[in-house]
PDB file of C-alpha atoms in Angstrom:
ATOM      1  CA  MET A   1     -33.468  43.567 -11.413  1.00 53.00           C
ATOM      2  CA  LYS A   2     -31.207  43.469  -8.148  1.00 51.00           C
ATOM      3  CA  LYS A   3     -31.420  39.602  -8.175  1.00 50.00           C
ATOM      4  CA  PHE A   4     -30.410  39.500 -11.728  1.00 45.00           C
ATOM      5  CA  TYR A   5     -27.323  41.430 -10.953  1.00 45.00           C
ATOM      6  CA  TYR A   6     -26.538  39.112  -8.026  1.00 46.00           C
ATOM      7  CA  LEU A   7     -26.835  36.073 -10.391  1.00 45.00           C
ATOM      8  CA  LEU A   8     -24.411  37.671 -12.775  1.00 46.00           C
ATOM      9  CA  LEU A   9     -21.869  38.391  -9.968  1.00 51.00           C
ATOM     10  CA  ALA A  10     -22.377  34.736  -8.833  1.00 51.00           C
ATOM     11  CA  LEU A  11     -21.839  33.151 -12.495  1.00 46.00           C
ATOM     12  CA  PRO A  12     -17.986  33.789 -12.426  1.00 50.00           C
ATOM     13  CA  LEU A  13     -17.615  32.096  -9.222  1.00 46.00           C
ATOM     14  CA  MET A  14     -19.705  28.987 -10.469  1.00 44.00           C
ATOM     15  CA  LEU A  15     -17.275  28.656 -13.291  1.00 42.00           C
ATOM     16  CA  PHE A  16     -14.476  27.919 -10.956  1.00 42.00           C
ATOM     17  CA  ALA A  17     -16.263  25.159  -8.941  1.00 40.00           C
ATOM     18  CA  SER A  18     -15.689  22.112 -10.917  1.00 38.00           C
ATOM     19  CA  CYS A  19     -17.186  18.812 -10.280  1.00 40.00           C
ATOM     20  CA  HIS A  20     -15.133  15.885 -11.458  1.00 41.00           C
ATOM     21  CA  ASP A  21     -14.663  12.220 -10.586  1.00 43.00           C
ATOM     22  CA  ASP A  22     -11.726  11.846  -8.219  1.00 50.00           C
ATOM     23  CA  ASP A  23     -11.062   8.332  -9.432  1.00 50.00           C
ATOM     24  CA  ASN A  24      -9.456  10.351 -12.491  1.00 60.00           C
ATOM     25  CA  ASP A  25      -6.921  11.538 -10.258  1.00 82.00           C
ATOM     26  CA  ILE A  26      -5.663   8.084  -9.241  1.00 88.00           C
ATOM     27  CA  PRO A  27      -3.193   6.542 -11.514  1.00 91.00           C
ATOM     28  CA  ASP A  28      -3.767   2.952 -12.993  1.00 91.00           C
ATOM     29  CA  VAL A  29      -1.007   1.405 -11.093  1.00 92.00           C
ATOM     30  CA  ASP A  30      -0.461  -1.478  -8.636  1.00 91.00           C
ATOM     31  CA  LEU A  31       2.428  -2.758  -6.377  1.00 91.00           C
ATOM     32  CA  SER A  32       4.287  -6.010  -6.409  1.00 91.00           C
ATOM     33  CA  VAL A  33       6.236  -6.998  -3.116  1.00 92.00           C
ATOM     34  CA  GLN A  34       9.149  -9.706  -3.141  1.00 95.00           C
ATOM     35  CA  PHE A  35       9.658 -11.533   0.016  1.00 95.00           C
ATOM     36  CA  GLU A  36      12.540 -13.629   1.141  1.00 95.00           C
ATOM     37  CA  ASN A  37      12.367 -16.463   3.809  1.00 95.00           C
ATOM     38  CA  ALA A  38       8.859 -16.729   3.725  1.00 95.00           C
ATOM     39  CA  THR A  39       6.464 -19.598   1.796  1.00 95.00           C
ATOM     40  CA  LEU A  40       3.296 -18.224   0.186  1.00 95.00           C
ATOM     41  CA  ALA A  41       0.674 -20.945   0.721  1.00 94.00           C
ATOM     42  CA  ASN A  42      -3.101 -20.591   0.836  1.00 92.00           C
ATOM     43  CA  ASP A  43      -2.827 -16.889   0.574  1.00 92.00           C
ATOM     44  CA  THR A  44      -0.775 -16.668   3.538  1.00 94.00           C
ATOM     45  CA  LEU A  45       2.737 -16.014   4.260  1.00 95.00           C
ATOM     46  CA  TYR A  46       4.414 -18.886   6.375  1.00 97.00           C
ATOM     47  CA  VAL A  47       7.428 -18.110   8.399  1.00 96.00           C
ATOM     48  CA  VAL A  48       9.208 -20.324  10.955  1.00 97.00           C
ATOM     49  CA  GLN A  49       9.717 -18.745  14.184  1.00 97.00           C
ATOM     50  CA  GLY A  50      13.146 -17.340  14.607  1.00 96.00           C
ATOM     51  CA  ASP A  51      13.771 -16.719  10.873  1.00 95.00           C
ATOM     52  CA  THR A  52      14.482 -13.460   9.369  1.00 94.00           C
ATOM     53  CA  VAL A  53      12.000 -12.291   6.863  1.00 94.00           C
ATOM     54  CA  VAL A  54      13.089  -9.856   4.210  1.00 94.00           C
ATOM     55  CA  ILE A  55      10.992  -7.562   2.205  1.00 93.00           C
ATOM     56  CA  ALA A  56      13.482  -7.380  -0.822  1.00 93.00           C
ATOM     57  CA  ASP A  57      11.909  -5.116  -3.351  1.00 92.00           C
ATOM     58  CA  ILE A  58       8.697  -3.250  -4.129  1.00 92.00           C
ATOM     59  CA  GLN A  59       7.915  -2.723  -7.793  1.00 92.00           C
ATOM     60  CA  LEU A  60       5.577  -0.307  -9.324  1.00 92.00           C
ATOM     61  CA  ILE A  61       3.178  -1.929 -11.893  1.00 92.00           C
ATOM     62  CA  ASN A  62       2.584   1.105 -13.992  1.00 92.00           C
ATOM     63  CA  ASN A  63      -0.293   0.905 -16.377  1.00 91.00           C
ATOM     64  CA  THR A  64      -0.347   4.594 -17.248  1.00 92.00           C
ATOM     65  CA  GLY A  65       2.167   4.893 -19.765  1.00 93.00           C
ATOM     66  CA  LYS A  66       3.892   7.633 -17.775  1.00 95.00           C
ATOM     67  CA  LYS A  67       7.060   7.533 -15.664  1.00 96.00           C
ATOM     68  CA  GLY A  68       6.529   6.467 -12.056  1.00 95.00           C
ATOM     69  CA  ALA A  69       8.297   5.425  -8.970  1.00 95.00           C
ATOM     70  CA  VAL A  70       7.670   4.016  -5.514  1.00 94.00           C
ATOM     71  CA  GLY A  71       8.939   6.348  -2.748  1.00 92.00           C
ATOM     72  CA  ASN A  72       8.747   5.945   0.939  1.00 91.00           C
ATOM     73  CA  VAL A  73       7.720   2.569   2.436  1.00 91.00           C
ATOM     74  CA  ASN A  74       5.879   2.206   5.917  1.00 92.00           C
ATOM     75  CA  ILE A  75       5.526  -1.128   7.563  1.00 91.00           C
ATOM     76  CA  TYR A  76       2.699  -2.106   9.842  1.00 93.00           C
ATOM     77  CA  TRP A  77       2.533  -5.315  12.109  1.00 94.00           C
ATOM     78  CA  ASP A  78      -0.693  -6.492  13.477  1.00 94.00           C
ATOM     79  CA  ARG A  79      -1.994  -3.079  12.527  1.00 91.00           C
ATOM     80  CA  PHE A  80       0.540  -1.209  14.541  1.00 92.00           C
ATOM     81  CA  TYR A  81       2.702   1.076  12.761  1.00 92.00           C
ATOM     82  CA  VAL A  82       6.292   0.010  13.051  1.00 86.00           C
ATOM     83  CA  THR A  83       8.557   2.116  11.052  1.00 81.00           C
ATOM     84  CA  PRO A  84       9.514   3.938   7.705  1.00 79.00           C
ATOM     85  CA  VAL A  85      11.844   1.449   6.065  1.00 80.00           C
ATOM     86  CA  PHE A  86      14.587   1.225   3.417  1.00 85.00           C
ATOM     87  CA  LEU A  87      14.620  -1.748   1.028  1.00 87.00           C
ATOM     88  CA  PRO A  88      15.573  -4.407   1.651  1.00 91.00           C
ATOM     89  CA  PHE A  89      14.035  -4.619   4.995  1.00 91.00           C
ATOM     90  CA  SER A  90      14.680  -7.314   7.452  1.00 91.00           C
ATOM     91  CA  PHE A  91      12.476  -8.226  10.405  1.00 88.00           C
ATOM     92  CA  GLU A  92      13.210 -10.838  13.036  1.00 93.00           C
ATOM     93  CA  THR A  93      10.339 -13.411  14.005  1.00 94.00           C
ATOM     94  CA  ALA A  94      12.126 -14.785  17.166  1.00 94.00           C
ATOM     95  CA  ASN A  95      10.270 -12.559  19.607  1.00 94.00           C
ATOM     96  CA  GLN A  96       6.937 -12.897  17.821  1.00 95.00           C
ATOM     97  CA  PRO A  97       4.327 -15.460  19.085  1.00 97.00           C
ATOM     98  CA  VAL A  98       3.397 -18.703  17.081  1.00 97.00           C
ATOM     99  CA  GLY A  99       0.235 -18.177  15.184  1.00 97.00           C
ATOM    100  CA  ARG A 100      -1.548 -15.619  12.883  1.00 97.00           C
ATOM    101  CA  HIS A 101      -0.338 -11.975  12.318  1.00 97.00           C
ATOM    102  CA  LEU A 102      -0.935  -9.438   9.635  1.00 96.00           C
ATOM    103  CA  LEU A 103       1.812  -7.407   7.702  1.00 94.00           C
ATOM    104  CA  GLY A 104       0.977  -4.114   6.241  1.00 92.00           C
ATOM    105  CA  VAL A 105       3.069  -2.333   3.691  1.00 91.00           C
ATOM    106  CA  GLU A 106       2.388   1.086   2.548  1.00 91.00           C
ATOM    107  CA  ALA A 107       4.232   2.851  -0.131  1.00 92.00           C
ATOM    108  CA  SER A 108       3.800   6.400  -1.655  1.00 92.00           C
ATOM    109  CA  VAL A 109       3.548   6.331  -5.449  1.00 93.00           C
ATOM    110  CA  PHE A 110       4.523   8.970  -7.857  1.00 94.00           C
ATOM    111  CA  VAL A 111       3.377   9.072 -11.329  1.00 95.00           C
ATOM    112  CA  VAL A 112       4.001  11.858 -13.730  1.00 95.00           C
ATOM    113  CA  ASP A 113       0.836  14.191 -14.089  1.00 93.00           C
ATOM    114  CA  TYR A 114      -0.976  12.618 -11.124  1.00 93.00           C
ATOM    115  CA  PRO A 115      -1.018  13.758  -7.378  1.00 92.00           C
ATOM    116  CA  VAL A 116       1.100  11.472  -5.009  1.00 91.00           C
ATOM    117  CA  CYS A 117      -0.971   8.559  -4.015  1.00 92.00           C
ATOM    118  CA  PHE A 118      -0.302   5.692  -1.410  1.00 91.00           C
ATOM    119  CA  GLY A 119      -0.480   1.906  -2.044  1.00 90.00           C
ATOM    120  CA  TYR A 120      -1.449  -0.361   0.783  1.00 91.00           C
ATOM    121  CA  MET A 121      -1.059  -4.175   0.827  1.00 91.00           C
ATOM    122  CA  GLU A 122      -1.912  -6.477   3.707  1.00 92.00           C
ATOM    123  CA  TYR A 123      -0.627  -9.991   3.812  1.00 93.00           C
ATOM    124  CA  PRO A 124      -1.682 -12.633   6.403  1.00 96.00           C
ATOM    125  CA  VAL A 125       1.406 -14.245   7.903  1.00 96.00           C
ATOM    126  CA  LYS A 126       1.555 -17.454  10.059  1.00 97.00           C
ATOM    127  CA  ILE A 127       4.519 -18.127  12.204  1.00 97.00           C
ATOM    128  CA  VAL A 128       5.064 -21.651  12.913  1.00 97.00           C
ATOM    129  CA  LYS A 129       7.483 -23.680  15.093  1.00 97.00           C
ATOM    130  CA  ASP A 130       9.249 -25.469  12.398  1.00 94.00           C
ATOM    131  CA  GLU A 131       9.255 -26.147   8.549  1.00 93.00           C
ATOM    132  CA  SER A 132       7.175 -29.286   8.940  1.00 94.00           C
ATOM    133  CA  GLN A 133       4.118 -27.074   9.708  1.00 95.00           C
ATOM    134  CA  ILE A 134       4.485 -25.173   6.545  1.00 94.00           C
ATOM    135  CA  PRO A 135       2.154 -26.178   3.727  1.00 94.00           C
ATOM    136  CA  THR A 136       3.484 -27.039   0.039  1.00 93.00           C
ATOM    137  CA  GLY A 137       3.624 -23.385  -1.590  1.00 93.00           C
ATOM    138  CA  THR A 138       5.986 -20.918  -3.209  1.00 92.00           C
ATOM    139  CA  PRO A 139       9.180 -20.033  -1.667  1.00 92.00           C
ATOM    140  CA  ASP A 140      10.414 -16.299  -1.692  1.00 90.00           C
ATOM    141  CA  PRO A 141       7.280 -15.165  -3.293  1.00 92.00           C
ATOM    142  CA  THR A 142       6.700 -12.227  -5.376  1.00 90.00           C
ATOM    143  CA  ILE A 143       3.072 -11.041  -4.534  1.00 89.00           C
ATOM    144  CA  GLY A 144       1.479  -8.483  -6.777  1.00 81.00           C
ATOM    145  CA  GLY A 145      -2.094  -7.109  -7.623  1.00 68.00           C
ATOM    146  CA  HIS A 146      -3.179  -6.700  -3.980  1.00 57.00           C
ATOM    147  CA  ALA A 147      -2.464  -2.868  -3.554  1.00 71.00           C
ATOM    148  CA  SER A 148      -5.370  -0.597  -2.676  1.00 80.00           C
ATOM    149  CA  ILE A 149      -4.311   2.759  -4.272  1.00 80.00           C
ATOM    150  CA  SER A 150      -5.483   6.089  -2.724  1.00 81.00           C
ATOM    151  CA  SER A 151      -4.660   9.637  -2.824  1.00 76.00           C
ATOM    152  CA  LYS A 152      -4.845   9.721   1.033  1.00 68.00           C
ATOM    153  CA  SER A 153      -2.238   7.991   3.530  1.00 58.00           C
ATOM    154  CA  ARG A 154      -3.405   5.593   6.185  1.00 58.00           C
ATOM    155  CA  GLN A 155      -1.663   7.603   9.029  1.00 55.00           C
TER     156      GLN A 155
END
């Protein structure tokens, strides 16, 4: 009989425990990043050494039907945290070596009725000596649909 009472006491606690899919807590959103002074070719951003690359804007592609916004933006260069930024953000390439690099952009994402999430995008960057080394591509591209949305920050 005591076992039965213990089960009855435990029943209310089980009602408070919920099992749900965490993917339902992540809004259906993506991010789009607009660059200046860079050319997109072969899925790589090409930049001439010495030019100033600009992240001009980050737009929220919101498929939830609810209001949303992009918040703080953090920049990573070759996987090292650089700084939180305000847009537009410019960075010099004069002191960067010619060759391949990786640009990471992390942005907080706010959507009504969802927890704060973070979008993270990585872009391969190739710094070249002069414009003749840049293949034909899209100058000053806007790149979207590459964000990995999570409820946890990379930091």
